[in-house]
Coordinates of C-alpha atoms in Angstrom, one line a residue:
X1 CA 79.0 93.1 67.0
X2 CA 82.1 90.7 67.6
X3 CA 81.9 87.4 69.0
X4 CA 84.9 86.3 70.8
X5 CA 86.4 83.6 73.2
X6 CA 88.7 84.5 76.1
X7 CA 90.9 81.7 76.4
X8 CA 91.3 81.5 80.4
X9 CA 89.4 78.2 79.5
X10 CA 92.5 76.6 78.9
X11 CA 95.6 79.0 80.2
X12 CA 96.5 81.9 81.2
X13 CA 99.5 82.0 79.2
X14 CA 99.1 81.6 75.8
X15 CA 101.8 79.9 73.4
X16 CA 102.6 78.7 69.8
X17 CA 100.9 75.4 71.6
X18 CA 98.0 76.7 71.4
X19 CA 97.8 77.0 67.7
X20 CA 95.8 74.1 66.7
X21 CA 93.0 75.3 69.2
X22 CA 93.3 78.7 67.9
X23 CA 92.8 78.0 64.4
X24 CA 89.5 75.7 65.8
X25 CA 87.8 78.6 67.6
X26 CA 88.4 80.6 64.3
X27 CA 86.8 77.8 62.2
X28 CA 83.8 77.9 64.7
X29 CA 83.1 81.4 63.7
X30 CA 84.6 83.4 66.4
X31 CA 86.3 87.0 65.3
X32 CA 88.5 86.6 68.1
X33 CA 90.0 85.6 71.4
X34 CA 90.8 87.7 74.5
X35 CA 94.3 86.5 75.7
X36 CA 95.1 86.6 79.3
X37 CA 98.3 88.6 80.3
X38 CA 99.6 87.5 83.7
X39 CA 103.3 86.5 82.4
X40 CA 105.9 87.2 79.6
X41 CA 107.2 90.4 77.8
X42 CA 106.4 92.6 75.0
X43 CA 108.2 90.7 72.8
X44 CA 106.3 87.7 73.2
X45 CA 102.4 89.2 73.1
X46 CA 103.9 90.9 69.2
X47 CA 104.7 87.3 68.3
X48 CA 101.5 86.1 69.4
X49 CA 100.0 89.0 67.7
X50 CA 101.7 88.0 64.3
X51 CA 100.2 84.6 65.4
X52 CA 96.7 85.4 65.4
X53 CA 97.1 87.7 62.4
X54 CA 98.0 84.5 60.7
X55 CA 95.0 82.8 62.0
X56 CA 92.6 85.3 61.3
X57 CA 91.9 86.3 64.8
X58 CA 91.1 89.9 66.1
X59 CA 92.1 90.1 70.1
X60 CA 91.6 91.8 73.4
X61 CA 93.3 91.4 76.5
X62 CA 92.2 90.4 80.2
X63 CA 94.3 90.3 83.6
X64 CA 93.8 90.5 87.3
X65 CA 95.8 91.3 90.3
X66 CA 96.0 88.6 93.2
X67 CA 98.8 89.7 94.6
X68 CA 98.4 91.8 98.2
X69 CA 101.3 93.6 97.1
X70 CA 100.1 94.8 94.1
X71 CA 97.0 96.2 95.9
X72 CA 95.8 99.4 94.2
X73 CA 93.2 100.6 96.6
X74 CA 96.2 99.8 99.3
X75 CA 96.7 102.4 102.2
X76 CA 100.7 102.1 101.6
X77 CA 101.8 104.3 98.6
X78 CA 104.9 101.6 97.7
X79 CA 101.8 99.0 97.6
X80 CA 100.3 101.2 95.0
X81 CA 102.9 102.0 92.9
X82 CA 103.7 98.8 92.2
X83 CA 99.8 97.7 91.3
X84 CA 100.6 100.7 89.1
X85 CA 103.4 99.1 87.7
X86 CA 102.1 96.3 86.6
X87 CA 99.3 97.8 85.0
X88 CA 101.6 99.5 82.9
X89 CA 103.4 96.7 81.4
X90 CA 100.1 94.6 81.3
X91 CA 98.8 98.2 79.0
X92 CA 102.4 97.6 76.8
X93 CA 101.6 93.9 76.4
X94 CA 98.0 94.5 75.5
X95 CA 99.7 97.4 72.9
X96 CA 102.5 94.8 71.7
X97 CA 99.7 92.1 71.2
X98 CA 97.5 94.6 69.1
X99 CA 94.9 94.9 71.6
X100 CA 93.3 97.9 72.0
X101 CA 91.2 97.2 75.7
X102 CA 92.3 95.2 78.5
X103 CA 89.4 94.0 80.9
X104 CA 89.2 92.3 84.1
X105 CA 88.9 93.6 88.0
X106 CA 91.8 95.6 87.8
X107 CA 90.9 97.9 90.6
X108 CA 92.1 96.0 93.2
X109 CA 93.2 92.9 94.3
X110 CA 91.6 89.7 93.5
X111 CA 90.4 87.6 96.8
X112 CA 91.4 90.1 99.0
X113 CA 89.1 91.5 101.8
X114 CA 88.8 94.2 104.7
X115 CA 86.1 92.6 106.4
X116 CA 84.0 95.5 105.8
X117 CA 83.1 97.5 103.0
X118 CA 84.4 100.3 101.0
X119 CA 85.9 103.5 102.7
X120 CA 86.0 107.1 101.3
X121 CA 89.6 106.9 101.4
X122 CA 89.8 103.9 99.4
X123 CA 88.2 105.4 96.8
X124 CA 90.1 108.4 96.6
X125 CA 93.2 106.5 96.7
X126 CA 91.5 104.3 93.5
X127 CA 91.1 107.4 91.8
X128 CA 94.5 108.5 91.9
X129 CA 95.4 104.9 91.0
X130 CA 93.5 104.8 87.6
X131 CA 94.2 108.2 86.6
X132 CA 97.9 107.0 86.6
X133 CA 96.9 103.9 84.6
X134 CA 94.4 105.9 82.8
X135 CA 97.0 108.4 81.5
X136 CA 99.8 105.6 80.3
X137 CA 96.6 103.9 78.9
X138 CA 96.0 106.8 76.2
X139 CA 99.6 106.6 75.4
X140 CA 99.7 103.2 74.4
X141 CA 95.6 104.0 72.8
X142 CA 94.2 100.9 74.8
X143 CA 91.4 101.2 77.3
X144 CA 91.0 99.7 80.2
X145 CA 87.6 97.9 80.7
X146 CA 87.2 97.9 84.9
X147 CA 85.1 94.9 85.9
X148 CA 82.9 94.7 88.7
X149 CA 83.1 90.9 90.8
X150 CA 80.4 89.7 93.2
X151 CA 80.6 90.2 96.5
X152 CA 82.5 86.8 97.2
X153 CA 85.1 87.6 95.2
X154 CA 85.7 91.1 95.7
X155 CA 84.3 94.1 98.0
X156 CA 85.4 97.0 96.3
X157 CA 82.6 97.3 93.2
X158 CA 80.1 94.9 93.3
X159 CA 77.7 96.7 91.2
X160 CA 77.6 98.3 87.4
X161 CA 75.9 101.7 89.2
X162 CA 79.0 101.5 91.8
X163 CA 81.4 100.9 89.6
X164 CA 80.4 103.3 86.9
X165 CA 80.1 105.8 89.7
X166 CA 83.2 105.5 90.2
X167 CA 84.6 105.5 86.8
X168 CA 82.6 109.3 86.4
X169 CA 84.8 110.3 89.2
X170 CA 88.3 108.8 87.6
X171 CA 87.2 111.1 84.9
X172 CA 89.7 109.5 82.3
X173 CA 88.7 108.1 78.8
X174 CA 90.7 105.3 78.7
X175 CA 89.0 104.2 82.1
X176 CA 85.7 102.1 81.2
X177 CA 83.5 99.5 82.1
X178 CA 83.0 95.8 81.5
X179 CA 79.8 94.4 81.9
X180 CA 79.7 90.6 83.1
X181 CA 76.6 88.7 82.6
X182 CA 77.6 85.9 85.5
X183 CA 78.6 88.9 87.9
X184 CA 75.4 90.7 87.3
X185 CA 73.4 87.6 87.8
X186 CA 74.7 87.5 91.3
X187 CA 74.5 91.2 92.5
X188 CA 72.4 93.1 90.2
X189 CA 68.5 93.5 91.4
X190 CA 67.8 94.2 87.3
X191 CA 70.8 93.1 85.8
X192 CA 69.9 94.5 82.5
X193 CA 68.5 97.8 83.7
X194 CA 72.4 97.9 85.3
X195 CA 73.5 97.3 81.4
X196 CA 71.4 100.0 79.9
X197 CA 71.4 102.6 82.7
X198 CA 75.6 102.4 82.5
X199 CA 75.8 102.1 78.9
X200 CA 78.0 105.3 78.5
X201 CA 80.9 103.4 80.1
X202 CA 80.5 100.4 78.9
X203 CA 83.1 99.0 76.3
X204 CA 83.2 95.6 76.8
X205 CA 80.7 92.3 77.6
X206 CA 81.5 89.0 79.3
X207 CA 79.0 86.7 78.1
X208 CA 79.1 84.0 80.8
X209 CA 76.2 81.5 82.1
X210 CA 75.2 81.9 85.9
X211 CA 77.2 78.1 86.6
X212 CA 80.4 79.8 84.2
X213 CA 79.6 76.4 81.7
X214 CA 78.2 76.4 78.8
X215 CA 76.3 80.0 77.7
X216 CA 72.4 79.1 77.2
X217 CA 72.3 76.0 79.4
X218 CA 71.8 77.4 82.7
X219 CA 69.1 80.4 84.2
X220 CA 70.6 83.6 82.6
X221 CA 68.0 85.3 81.3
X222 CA 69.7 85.6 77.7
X223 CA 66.0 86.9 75.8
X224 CA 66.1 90.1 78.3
X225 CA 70.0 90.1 77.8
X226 CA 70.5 90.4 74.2
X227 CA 67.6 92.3 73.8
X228 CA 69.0 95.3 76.2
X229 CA 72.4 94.7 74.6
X230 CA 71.1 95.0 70.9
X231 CA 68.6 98.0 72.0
X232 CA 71.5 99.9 73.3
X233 CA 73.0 100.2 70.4
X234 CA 76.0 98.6 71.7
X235 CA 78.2 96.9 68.7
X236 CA 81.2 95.6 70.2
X237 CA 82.8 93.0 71.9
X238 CA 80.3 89.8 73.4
X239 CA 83.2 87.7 74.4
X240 CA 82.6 83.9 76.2
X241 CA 83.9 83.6 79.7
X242 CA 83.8 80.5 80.7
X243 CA 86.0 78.2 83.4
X244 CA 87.1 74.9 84.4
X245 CA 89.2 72.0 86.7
X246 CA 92.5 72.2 84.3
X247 CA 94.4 75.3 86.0
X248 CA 94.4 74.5 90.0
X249 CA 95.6 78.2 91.0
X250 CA 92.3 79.9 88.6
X251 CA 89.7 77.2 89.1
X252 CA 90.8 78.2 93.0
X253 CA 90.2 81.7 92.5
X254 CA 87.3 81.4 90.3
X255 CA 86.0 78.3 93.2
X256 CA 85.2 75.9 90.6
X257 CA 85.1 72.7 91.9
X258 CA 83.2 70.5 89.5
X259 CA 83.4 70.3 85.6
X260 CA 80.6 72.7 84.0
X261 CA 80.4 70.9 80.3
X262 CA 81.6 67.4 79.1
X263 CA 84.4 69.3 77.2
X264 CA 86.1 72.5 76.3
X265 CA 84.5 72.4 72.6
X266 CA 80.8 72.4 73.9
X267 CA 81.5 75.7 75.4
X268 CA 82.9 77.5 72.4
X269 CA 80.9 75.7 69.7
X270 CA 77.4 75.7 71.2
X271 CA 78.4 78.8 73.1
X272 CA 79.3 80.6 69.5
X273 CA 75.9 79.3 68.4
X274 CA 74.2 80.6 70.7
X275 CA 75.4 84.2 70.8
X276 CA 74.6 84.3 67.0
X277 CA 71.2 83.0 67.3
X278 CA 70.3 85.4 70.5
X279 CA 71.3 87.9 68.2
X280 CA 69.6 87.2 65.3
X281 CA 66.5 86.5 67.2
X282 CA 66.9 90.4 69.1
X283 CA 67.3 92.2 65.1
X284 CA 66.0 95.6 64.7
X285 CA 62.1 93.9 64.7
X286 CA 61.8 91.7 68.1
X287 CA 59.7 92.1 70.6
X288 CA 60.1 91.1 73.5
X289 CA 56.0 89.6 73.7
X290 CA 57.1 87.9 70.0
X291 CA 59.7 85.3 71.8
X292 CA 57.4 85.1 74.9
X293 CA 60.0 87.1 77.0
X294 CA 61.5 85.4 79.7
X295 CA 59.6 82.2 79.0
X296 CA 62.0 81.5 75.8
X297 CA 64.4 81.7 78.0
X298 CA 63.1 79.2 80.2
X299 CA 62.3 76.7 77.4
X300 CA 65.6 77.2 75.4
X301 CA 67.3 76.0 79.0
X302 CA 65.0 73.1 79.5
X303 CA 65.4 71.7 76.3
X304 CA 69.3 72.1 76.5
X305 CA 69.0 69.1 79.4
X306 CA 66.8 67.1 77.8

């Protein structure tokens, strides 16, 4: 397993400025960061690359499409082809950053809605979307990790069994799953049933607390979490998604009107901490009547407030 920190915390464009906060999160413990790619060229996500080589820092990549115009799902083919198109250069970013997934709702766009739900048609039209983007993915070895976004942020895929549904039916290897604890808090009935049930698709985890602060302070139910996680077998990425007040344009997309920590560093350090200890705690011998199941949960929150 690899812990890591996506940086939308503090940009969405990440720079040689960003060094000295780079070279804290890998002090903290973290294997590596996940760098937003909304801006920029390939030259500049290699440098960054050589950058976190430097440092010590593994990566992945996220992105997400706000742009109408970019629309994937969109009924007009020039619509889609350009959603296309800039999946393709966020997939040669991701390769030039030495990346090998990019995550994030890239199935269509960001804020937008029909005022109903899902048609047919805008799933087939999604299909031939992603095999597109699925194809130039394999070329450039990086797979895409497709997110699924509550209902007030998205209407497409709400749901791991939708989305993963879906992803059958794209029928392309580089086309996966992320899993998103904060997402699955809000939609899922059994949020981790919706982990283990879709675990074939699933290549990447958001670990992100149900008020997107500080993971382990709020009412996720982390004991059931990492214990489906670990059970699963699942090694890879659990990466900290959390968000704040200092970008206007993503704390308006993300609706965050209030500060959810006194400061940046409680979320990575305590958040770090408590990804290793939830781990530790869910080894090859818990149980889940040995930690008192959801009651741990419970008490590890209270006593964060106290």
């Amino acid at each position: 397993m690899k812990v890591g920190m996506c940086m939308f915390l503090w940009t969405t464009h990440v720079t040689s400025r960003h060094q000295a906060l780079l070279k804290d999160i890998k002090a903290t413990g973290f294997d590596g960061v996940e760098i937003p790619i909304f801006e920029g060229d390939e030259k500049h996500y290699a440098q960054l690359g050589e950058t976190l080589d430097r440092i010590g820092l593994e990566r992945t990549a996220v992105s997400a499409m706000g742009d109408p115009g970019m629309n994937l799902i969109s009924p007009d083919a020039a619509t889609r082809r350009a959603g296309i198109d800039y999946m393709k250069w966020a997939i040669d970013c991701t390769a030039a950053l030495g990346a090998d997934r990019l995550s994030g709702p890239l199935h269509s766009t960001l804020g937008l809605f029909s005022g109903s739900g899902p048609t047919a048609a805008e799933r087939k039209r999604s299909i031939s979307s992603q095999r597109a983007i699925g194809d130039h993915a394999g070329k450039r070895n990086v797979t895409i990790g497709l997110e699924a976004l509550n209902r007030f942020e998205c209407y497409f895929v709400n749901t791991m069994d939708d989305l993963c549904a879906h992803i059958d039916e794209i029928d392309r290897p580089h086309v996966k799953a992320m899993y998103d604890t904060f997402h699955a808090n809000i939609e899922e009935t059994d949020p981790t049933g919706a982990f283990t049930r879709n675990l074939r698709n699933i290549v990447h985890v958001h670990i992100s607390e149900n008020d997107r602060g500080v993971p382990g302070r709020g009412n996720i139910p982390w004991t059931e979490t990492f214990a489906a996680i670990r059970g699963s077998g699942y090694d890879g990425w659990l990466t900290i998604e959390a968000f704040g007040r200092a970008l206007k344009d993503l704390a308006a997309a993300t609706k965050v009107w209030r500060d959810f920590s006194e400061s940046p560093e409680a979320v990575y350090r305590e958040g770090y901490r408590h990804i290793r200890n939830r781990w530790e705690q869910t080894g090859p011998t818990f149980s889940r009547q040995s930690l008192g199941g959801a009651s741990a949960d419970r008490q590890e929150n209270s006593d964060a407030h106290r």
